Tab-separated table of C-alpha atoms in Angstrom:
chain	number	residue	atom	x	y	z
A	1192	UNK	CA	8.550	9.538	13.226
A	1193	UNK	CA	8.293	12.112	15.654
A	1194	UNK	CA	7.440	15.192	14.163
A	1195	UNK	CA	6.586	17.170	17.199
A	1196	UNK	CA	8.482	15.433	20.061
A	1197	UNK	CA	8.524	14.954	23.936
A	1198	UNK	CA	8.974	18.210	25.354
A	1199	UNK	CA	7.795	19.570	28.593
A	1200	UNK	CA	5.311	22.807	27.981
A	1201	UNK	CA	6.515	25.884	29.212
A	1202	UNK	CA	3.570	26.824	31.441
A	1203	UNK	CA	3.874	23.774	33.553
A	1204	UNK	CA	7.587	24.132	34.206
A	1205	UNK	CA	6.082	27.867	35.631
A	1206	UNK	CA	4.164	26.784	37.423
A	1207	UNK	CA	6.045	24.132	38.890
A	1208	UNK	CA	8.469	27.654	39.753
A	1209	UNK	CA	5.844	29.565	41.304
A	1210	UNK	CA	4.539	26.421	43.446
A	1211	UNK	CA	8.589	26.676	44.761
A	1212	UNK	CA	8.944	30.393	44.957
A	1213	UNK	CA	5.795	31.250	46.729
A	1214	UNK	CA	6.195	32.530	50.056
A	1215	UNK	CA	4.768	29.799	52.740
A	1216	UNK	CA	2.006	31.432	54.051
A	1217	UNK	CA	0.077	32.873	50.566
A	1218	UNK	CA	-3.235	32.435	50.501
A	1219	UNK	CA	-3.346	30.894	47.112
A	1220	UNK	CA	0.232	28.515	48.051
A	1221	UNK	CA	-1.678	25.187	48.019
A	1222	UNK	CA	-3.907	25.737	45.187
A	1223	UNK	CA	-0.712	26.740	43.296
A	1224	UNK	CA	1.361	23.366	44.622
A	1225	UNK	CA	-1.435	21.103	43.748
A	1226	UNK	CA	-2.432	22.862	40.463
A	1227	UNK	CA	2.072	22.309	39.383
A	1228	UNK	CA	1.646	18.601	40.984
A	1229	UNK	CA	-1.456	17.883	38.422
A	1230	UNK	CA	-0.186	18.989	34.872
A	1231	UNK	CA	2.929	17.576	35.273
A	1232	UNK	CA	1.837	14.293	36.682
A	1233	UNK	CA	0.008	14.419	33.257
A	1234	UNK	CA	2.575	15.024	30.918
A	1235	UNK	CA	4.752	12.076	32.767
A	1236	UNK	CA	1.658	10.190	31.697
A	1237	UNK	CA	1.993	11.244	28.153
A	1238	UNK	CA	6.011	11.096	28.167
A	1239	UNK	CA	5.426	7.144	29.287
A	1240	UNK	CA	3.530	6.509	25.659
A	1241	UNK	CA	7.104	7.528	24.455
A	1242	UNK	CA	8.697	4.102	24.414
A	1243	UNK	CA	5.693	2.053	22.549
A	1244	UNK	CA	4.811	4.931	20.240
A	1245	UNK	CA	9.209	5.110	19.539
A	1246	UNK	CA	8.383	0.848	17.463
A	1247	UNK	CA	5.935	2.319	15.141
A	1248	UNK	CA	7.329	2.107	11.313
A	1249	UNK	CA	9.305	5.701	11.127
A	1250	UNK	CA	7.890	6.374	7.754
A	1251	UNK	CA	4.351	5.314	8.242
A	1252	UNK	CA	3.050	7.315	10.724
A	1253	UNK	CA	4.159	11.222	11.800
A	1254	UNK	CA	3.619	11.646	15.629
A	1255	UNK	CA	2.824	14.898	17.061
A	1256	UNK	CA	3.145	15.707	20.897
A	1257	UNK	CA	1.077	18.440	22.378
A	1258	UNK	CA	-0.834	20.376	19.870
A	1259	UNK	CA	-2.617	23.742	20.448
A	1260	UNK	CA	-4.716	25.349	18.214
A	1261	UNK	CA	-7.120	28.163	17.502
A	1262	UNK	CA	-10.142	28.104	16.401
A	1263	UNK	CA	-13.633	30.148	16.451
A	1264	UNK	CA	-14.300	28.559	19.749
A	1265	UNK	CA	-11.189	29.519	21.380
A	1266	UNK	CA	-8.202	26.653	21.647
A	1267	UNK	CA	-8.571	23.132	21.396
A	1268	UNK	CA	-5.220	20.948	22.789
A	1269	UNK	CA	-4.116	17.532	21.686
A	1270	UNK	CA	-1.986	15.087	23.877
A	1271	UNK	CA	-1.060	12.869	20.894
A	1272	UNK	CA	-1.731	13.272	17.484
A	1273	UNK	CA	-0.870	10.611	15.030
A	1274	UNK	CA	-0.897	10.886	11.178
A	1275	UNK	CA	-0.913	8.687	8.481
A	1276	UNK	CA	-1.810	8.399	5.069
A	1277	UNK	CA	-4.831	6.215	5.863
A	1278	UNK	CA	-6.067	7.628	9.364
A	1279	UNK	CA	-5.301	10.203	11.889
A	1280	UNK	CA	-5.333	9.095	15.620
A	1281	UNK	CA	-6.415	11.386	18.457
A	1282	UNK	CA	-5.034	10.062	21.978
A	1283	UNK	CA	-6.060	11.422	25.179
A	1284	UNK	CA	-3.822	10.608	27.722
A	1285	UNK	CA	-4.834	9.872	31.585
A	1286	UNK	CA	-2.407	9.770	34.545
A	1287	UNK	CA	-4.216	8.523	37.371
A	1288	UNK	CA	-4.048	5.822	40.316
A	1289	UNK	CA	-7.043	3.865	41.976
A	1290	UNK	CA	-9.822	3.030	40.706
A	1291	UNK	CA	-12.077	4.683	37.374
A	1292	UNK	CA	-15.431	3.894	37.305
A	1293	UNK	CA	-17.768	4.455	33.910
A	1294	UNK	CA	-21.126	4.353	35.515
A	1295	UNK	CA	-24.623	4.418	33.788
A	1296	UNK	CA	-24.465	8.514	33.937
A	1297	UNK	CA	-21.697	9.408	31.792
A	1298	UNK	CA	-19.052	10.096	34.833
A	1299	UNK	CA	-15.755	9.363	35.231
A	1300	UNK	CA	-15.300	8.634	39.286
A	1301	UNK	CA	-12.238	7.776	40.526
A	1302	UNK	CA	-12.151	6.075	44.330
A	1303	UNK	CA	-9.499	6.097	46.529
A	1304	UNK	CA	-10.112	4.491	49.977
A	1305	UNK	CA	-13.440	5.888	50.603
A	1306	UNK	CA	-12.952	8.760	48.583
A	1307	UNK	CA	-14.873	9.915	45.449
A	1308	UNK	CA	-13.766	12.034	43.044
A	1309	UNK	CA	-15.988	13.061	39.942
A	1310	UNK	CA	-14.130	13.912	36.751
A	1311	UNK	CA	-15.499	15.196	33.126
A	1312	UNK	CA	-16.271	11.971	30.717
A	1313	UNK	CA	-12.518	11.619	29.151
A	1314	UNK	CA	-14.778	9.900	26.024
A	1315	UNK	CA	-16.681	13.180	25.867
A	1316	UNK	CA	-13.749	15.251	25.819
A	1317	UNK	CA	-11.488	13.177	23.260
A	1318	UNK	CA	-15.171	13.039	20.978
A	1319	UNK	CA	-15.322	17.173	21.170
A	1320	UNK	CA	-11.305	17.308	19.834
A	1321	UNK	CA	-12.505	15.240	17.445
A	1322	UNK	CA	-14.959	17.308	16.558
A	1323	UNK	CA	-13.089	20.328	16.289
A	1324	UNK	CA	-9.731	19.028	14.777
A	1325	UNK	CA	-12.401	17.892	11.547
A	1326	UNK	CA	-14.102	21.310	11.199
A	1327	UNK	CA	-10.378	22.685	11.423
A	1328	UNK	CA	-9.090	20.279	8.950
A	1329	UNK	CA	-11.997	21.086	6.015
A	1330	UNK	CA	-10.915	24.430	6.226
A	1331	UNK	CA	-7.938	23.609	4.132
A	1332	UNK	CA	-10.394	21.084	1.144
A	1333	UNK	CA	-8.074	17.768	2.082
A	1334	UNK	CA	-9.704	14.557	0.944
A	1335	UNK	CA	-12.118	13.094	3.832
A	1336	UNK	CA	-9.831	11.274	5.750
A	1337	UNK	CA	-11.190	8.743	8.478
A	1338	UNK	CA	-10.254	10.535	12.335
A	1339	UNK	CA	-9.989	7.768	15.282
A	1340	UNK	CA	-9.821	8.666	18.535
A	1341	UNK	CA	-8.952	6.929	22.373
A	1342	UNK	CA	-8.435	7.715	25.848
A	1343	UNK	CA	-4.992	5.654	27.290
A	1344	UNK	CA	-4.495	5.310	31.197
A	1345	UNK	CA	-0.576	5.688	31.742
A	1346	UNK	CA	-0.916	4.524	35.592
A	1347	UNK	CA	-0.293	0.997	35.850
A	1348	UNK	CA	-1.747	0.870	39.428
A	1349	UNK	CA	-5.081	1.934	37.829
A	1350	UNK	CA	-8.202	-0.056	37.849
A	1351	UNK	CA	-10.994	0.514	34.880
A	1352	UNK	CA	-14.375	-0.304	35.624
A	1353	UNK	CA	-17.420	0.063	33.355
A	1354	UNK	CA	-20.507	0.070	35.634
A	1355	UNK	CA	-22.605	1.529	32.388
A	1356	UNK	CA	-22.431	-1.090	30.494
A	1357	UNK	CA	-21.772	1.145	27.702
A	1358	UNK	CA	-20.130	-0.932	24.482
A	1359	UNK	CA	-18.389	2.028	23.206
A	1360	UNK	CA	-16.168	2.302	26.327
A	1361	UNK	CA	-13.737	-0.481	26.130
A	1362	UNK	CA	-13.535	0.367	22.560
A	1363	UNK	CA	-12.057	3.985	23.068
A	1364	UNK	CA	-10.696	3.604	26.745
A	1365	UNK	CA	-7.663	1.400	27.323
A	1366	UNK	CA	-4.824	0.904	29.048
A	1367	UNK	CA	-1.212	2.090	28.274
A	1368	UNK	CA	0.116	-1.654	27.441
A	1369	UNK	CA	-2.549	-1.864	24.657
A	1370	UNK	CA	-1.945	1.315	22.489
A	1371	UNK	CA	0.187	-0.409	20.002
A	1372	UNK	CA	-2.091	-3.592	19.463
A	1373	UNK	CA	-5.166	-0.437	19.049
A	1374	UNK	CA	-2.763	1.244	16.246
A	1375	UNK	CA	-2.228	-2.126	14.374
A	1376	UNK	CA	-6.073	-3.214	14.572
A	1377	UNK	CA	-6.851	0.374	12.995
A	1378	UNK	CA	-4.355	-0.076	10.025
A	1379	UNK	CA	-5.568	-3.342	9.361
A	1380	UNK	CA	-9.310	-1.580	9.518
A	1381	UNK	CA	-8.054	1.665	7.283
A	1382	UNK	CA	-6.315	-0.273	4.292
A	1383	UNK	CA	-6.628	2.592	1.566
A	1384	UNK	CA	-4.838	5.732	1.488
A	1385	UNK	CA	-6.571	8.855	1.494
A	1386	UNK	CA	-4.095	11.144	1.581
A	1387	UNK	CA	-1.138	11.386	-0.602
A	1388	UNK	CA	2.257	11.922	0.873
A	1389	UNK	CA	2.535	15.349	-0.283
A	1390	UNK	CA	-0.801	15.979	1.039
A	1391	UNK	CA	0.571	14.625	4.277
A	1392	UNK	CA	3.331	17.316	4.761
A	1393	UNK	CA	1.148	20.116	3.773
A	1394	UNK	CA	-0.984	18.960	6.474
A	1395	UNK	CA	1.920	18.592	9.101
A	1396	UNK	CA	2.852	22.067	8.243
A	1397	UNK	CA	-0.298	23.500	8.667
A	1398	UNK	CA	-0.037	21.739	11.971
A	1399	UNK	CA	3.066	22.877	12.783
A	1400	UNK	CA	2.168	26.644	11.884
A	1401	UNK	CA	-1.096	26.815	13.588
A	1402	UNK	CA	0.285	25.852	16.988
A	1403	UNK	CA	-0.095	28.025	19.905
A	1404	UNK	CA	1.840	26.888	23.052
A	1405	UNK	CA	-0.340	28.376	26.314
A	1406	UNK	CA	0.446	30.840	28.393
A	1407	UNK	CA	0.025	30.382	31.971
A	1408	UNK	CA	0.498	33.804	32.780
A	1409	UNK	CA	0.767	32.337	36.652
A	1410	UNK	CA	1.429	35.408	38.698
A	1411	UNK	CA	-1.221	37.654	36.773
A	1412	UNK	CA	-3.694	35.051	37.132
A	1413	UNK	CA	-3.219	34.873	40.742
A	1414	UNK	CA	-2.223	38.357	41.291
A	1415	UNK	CA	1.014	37.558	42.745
A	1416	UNK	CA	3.310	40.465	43.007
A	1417	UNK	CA	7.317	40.283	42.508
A	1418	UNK	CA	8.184	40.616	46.301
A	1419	UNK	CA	5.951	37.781	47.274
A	1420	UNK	CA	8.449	35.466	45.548
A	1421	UNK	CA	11.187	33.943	47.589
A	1422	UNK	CA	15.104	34.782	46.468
A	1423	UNK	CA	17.891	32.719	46.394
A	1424	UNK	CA	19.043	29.518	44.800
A	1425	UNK	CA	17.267	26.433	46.007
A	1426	UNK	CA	19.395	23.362	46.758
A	1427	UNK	CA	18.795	20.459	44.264
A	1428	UNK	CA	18.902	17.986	47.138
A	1429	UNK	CA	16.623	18.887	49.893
A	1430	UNK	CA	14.926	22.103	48.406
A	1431	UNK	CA	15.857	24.203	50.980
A	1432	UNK	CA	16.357	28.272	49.719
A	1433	UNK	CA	18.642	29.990	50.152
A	1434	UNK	CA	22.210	28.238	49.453
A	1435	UNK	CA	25.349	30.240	50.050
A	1436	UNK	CA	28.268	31.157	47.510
A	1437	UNK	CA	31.316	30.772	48.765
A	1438	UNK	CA	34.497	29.780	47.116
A	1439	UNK	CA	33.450	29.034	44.154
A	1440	UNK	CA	30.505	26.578	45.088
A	1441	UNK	CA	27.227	26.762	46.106
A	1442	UNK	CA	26.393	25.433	49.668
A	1443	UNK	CA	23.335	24.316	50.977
A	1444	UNK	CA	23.381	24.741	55.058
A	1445	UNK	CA	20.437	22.273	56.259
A	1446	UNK	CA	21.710	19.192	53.856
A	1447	UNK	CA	25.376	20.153	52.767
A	1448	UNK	CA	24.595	19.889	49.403
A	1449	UNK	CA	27.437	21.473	46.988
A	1450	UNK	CA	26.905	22.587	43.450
A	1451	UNK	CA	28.895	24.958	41.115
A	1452	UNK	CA	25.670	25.007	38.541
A	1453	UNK	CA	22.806	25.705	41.358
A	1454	UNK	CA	21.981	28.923	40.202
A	1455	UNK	CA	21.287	27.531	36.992
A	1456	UNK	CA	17.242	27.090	38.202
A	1457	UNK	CA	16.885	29.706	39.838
A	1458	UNK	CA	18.230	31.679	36.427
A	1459	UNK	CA	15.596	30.304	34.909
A	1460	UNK	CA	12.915	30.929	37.546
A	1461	UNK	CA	13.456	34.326	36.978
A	1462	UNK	CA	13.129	33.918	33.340
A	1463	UNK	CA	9.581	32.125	34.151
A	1464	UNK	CA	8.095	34.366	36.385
A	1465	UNK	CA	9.777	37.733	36.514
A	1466	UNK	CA	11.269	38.791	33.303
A	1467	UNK	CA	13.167	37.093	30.447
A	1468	UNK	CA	15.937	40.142	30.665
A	1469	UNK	CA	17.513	40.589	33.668
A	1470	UNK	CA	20.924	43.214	34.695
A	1471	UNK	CA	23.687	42.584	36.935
A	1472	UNK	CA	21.948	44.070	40.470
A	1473	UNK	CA	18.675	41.889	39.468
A	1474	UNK	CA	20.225	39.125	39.844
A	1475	UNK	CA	22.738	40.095	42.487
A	1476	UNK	CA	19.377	40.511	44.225
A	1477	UNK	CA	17.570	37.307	43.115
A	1478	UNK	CA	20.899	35.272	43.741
A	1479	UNK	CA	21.783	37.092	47.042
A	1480	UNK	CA	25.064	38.006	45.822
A	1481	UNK	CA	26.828	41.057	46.932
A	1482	UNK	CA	29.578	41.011	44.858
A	1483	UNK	CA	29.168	42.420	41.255
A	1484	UNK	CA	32.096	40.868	39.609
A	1485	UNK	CA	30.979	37.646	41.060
A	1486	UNK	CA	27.253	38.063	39.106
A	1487	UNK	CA	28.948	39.100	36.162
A	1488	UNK	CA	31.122	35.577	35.799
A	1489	UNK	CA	28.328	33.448	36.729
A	1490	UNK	CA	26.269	35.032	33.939
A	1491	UNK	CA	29.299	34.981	31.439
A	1492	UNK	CA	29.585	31.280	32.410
A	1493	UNK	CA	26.051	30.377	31.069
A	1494	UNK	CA	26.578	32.203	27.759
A	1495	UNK	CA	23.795	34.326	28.055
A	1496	UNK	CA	22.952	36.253	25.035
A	1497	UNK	CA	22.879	39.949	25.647
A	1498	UNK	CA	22.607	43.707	24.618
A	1499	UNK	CA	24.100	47.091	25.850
A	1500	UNK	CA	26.952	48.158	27.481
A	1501	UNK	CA	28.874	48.177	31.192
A	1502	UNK	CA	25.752	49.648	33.604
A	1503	UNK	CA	22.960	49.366	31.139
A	1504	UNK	CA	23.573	45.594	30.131
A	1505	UNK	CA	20.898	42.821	30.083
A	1506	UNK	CA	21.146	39.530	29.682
A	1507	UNK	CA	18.191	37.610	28.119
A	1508	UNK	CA	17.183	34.218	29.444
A	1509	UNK	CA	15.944	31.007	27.827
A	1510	UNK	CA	14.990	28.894	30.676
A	1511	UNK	CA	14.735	25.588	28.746
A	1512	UNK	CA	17.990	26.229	28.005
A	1513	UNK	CA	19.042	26.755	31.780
A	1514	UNK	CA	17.292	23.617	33.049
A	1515	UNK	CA	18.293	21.307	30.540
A	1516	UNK	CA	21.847	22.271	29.831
């Protein structure tokens, strides 16, 4: 059953705005592009455990996607979590091509042509969440309860190597196609309960409760300033900013593209990386509308819940709601 589903974080889809919005020729435009590319290449690679985890027994086992929480040490994030009465499951998920190599001093090094890339030990990682999601867990006097943990590589063009010769490896690290084979060989190892089922919800709740979804915080961190940001409505075909309204429509002049729901995104950019309020001349200026009336319908149109009157009112935006509408 999942508890906690599939849902895309809020800080990568702004930062996946900024990377868009960024005027061409800032400083920090790469870093920014190939900072949005990485964290959502890796939640695709958790959103592909969807399917195998979806023919686990509902009622057996309470799955939990992305989970953030405090402790004394700052936050500690979980791609998976999986509960059951018997065992909880910590899964580290790992979206990426070529070729990893475990070698004989605890790196991860992933080659591509004749390039080397070093990466933190994924086994050290998923061993420190494990470490921290017990000392959190005590805190509330469950019964022990036995905590398993493994790394899954998503990619199926990747290549695992283990140049240590380190035993422990194979059993943590696998591939994507094995996770539900590793989930049946650990209920066959973990045949006694030691949690109740009511214990079980009390523990999902305090789950639940304790989560903290992060912040990216994008244009503070990189001390981007409103104006740097480019208006318009981007075309959902070729990307190309700004499109023209016209009739009714949204027009894209390099690709042709027509939409009546373009400005949808770039609502909801706004909401990202601006402000989640925004009045009628804020987003005649963000759309590059001159007409007023025009504004007003389109933000009518999306149902926008809002406060004040005539001049002074503001519309608040939910950009989930925007994109996925």
């Amino acid at each position: 059953m999942f508890i906690k589903p599939f849902t895309i974080p809020k800080h990568i889809l702004e930062m996946e705005a900024l990377a868009k919005r960024l005027v061409p020729m800032h400083p920090e435009k790469q870093s920014i592009t190939l900072q949005a590319g990485n964290i959502r290449a890796g939640y695709d690679g958790e959103l592909s455990l969807q399917y195998p985890l979806s023919f686990l027994p509902y009622h057996q086992y309470l799955i939990f996607h992305y989970i953030r929480i405090p402790d004394s040490n700052g936050f500690f994030q979980i791609d998976l979590l999986i509960l059951s009465t018997n065992f909880i499951l910590i899964i580290e998920v790992k979206n990426i091509r070529d070729t990893i190599t475990f070698d004989e001093m605890g790196q991860s090094v992933r080659k591509s042509g004749d390039n080397e890339t070093i990466f933190s030990n994924p086994i050290d990682q998923v061993n420190l969440q494990h470490l921290r999601l017990l000392h959190w867990i005590r805190k509330f006097e469950f019964p022990p309860i036995p905590i398993e943990k493994i790394v899954v590589y998503s990619n199926p063009s990747t290549l695992l190597k283990n140049r240590s010769n380190d035993s422990t490896i194979p059993k943590i690290t696998i591939r994507k196609e094995k996770l539900l084979s590793k989930i049946e060989e650990l209920a066959s190892k973990y045949v006694t309960p030691s949690f109740n089922e009511e214990q079980l919800i009390d523990l999902t709740a305090q789950l639940l409760d304790a989560h903290v979804p992060e912040k990216a915080n994008a244009m503070k961190r990189y001390g981007i300033a409103n104006e740097e940001l480019l208006m318009g409505v981007i075309c959902p075909r070729c990307e190309a900013i700004p499109m023209n309204w016209s009739y009714g429509r949204w027009t894209c002049i390099f690709c042709g593209c027509k939409s009546t729901s373009a400005h949808k995104k770039a609502l909801a950019d706004y909401g990202l990386l601006v402000s989640n309020l925004i009045n009628n001349r804020q987003a005649r200026e963000f759309l590059i509308i001159d007409s007023e009336h025009t504004v007003r319908r389109l933000l009518q149109k999306e149902d926008l819940d809002k406060y004040g009157r005539s001049s002074g009112r503001k519309y608040i935006i939910d950009p989930e709601k925007l994109m996925f509408s």
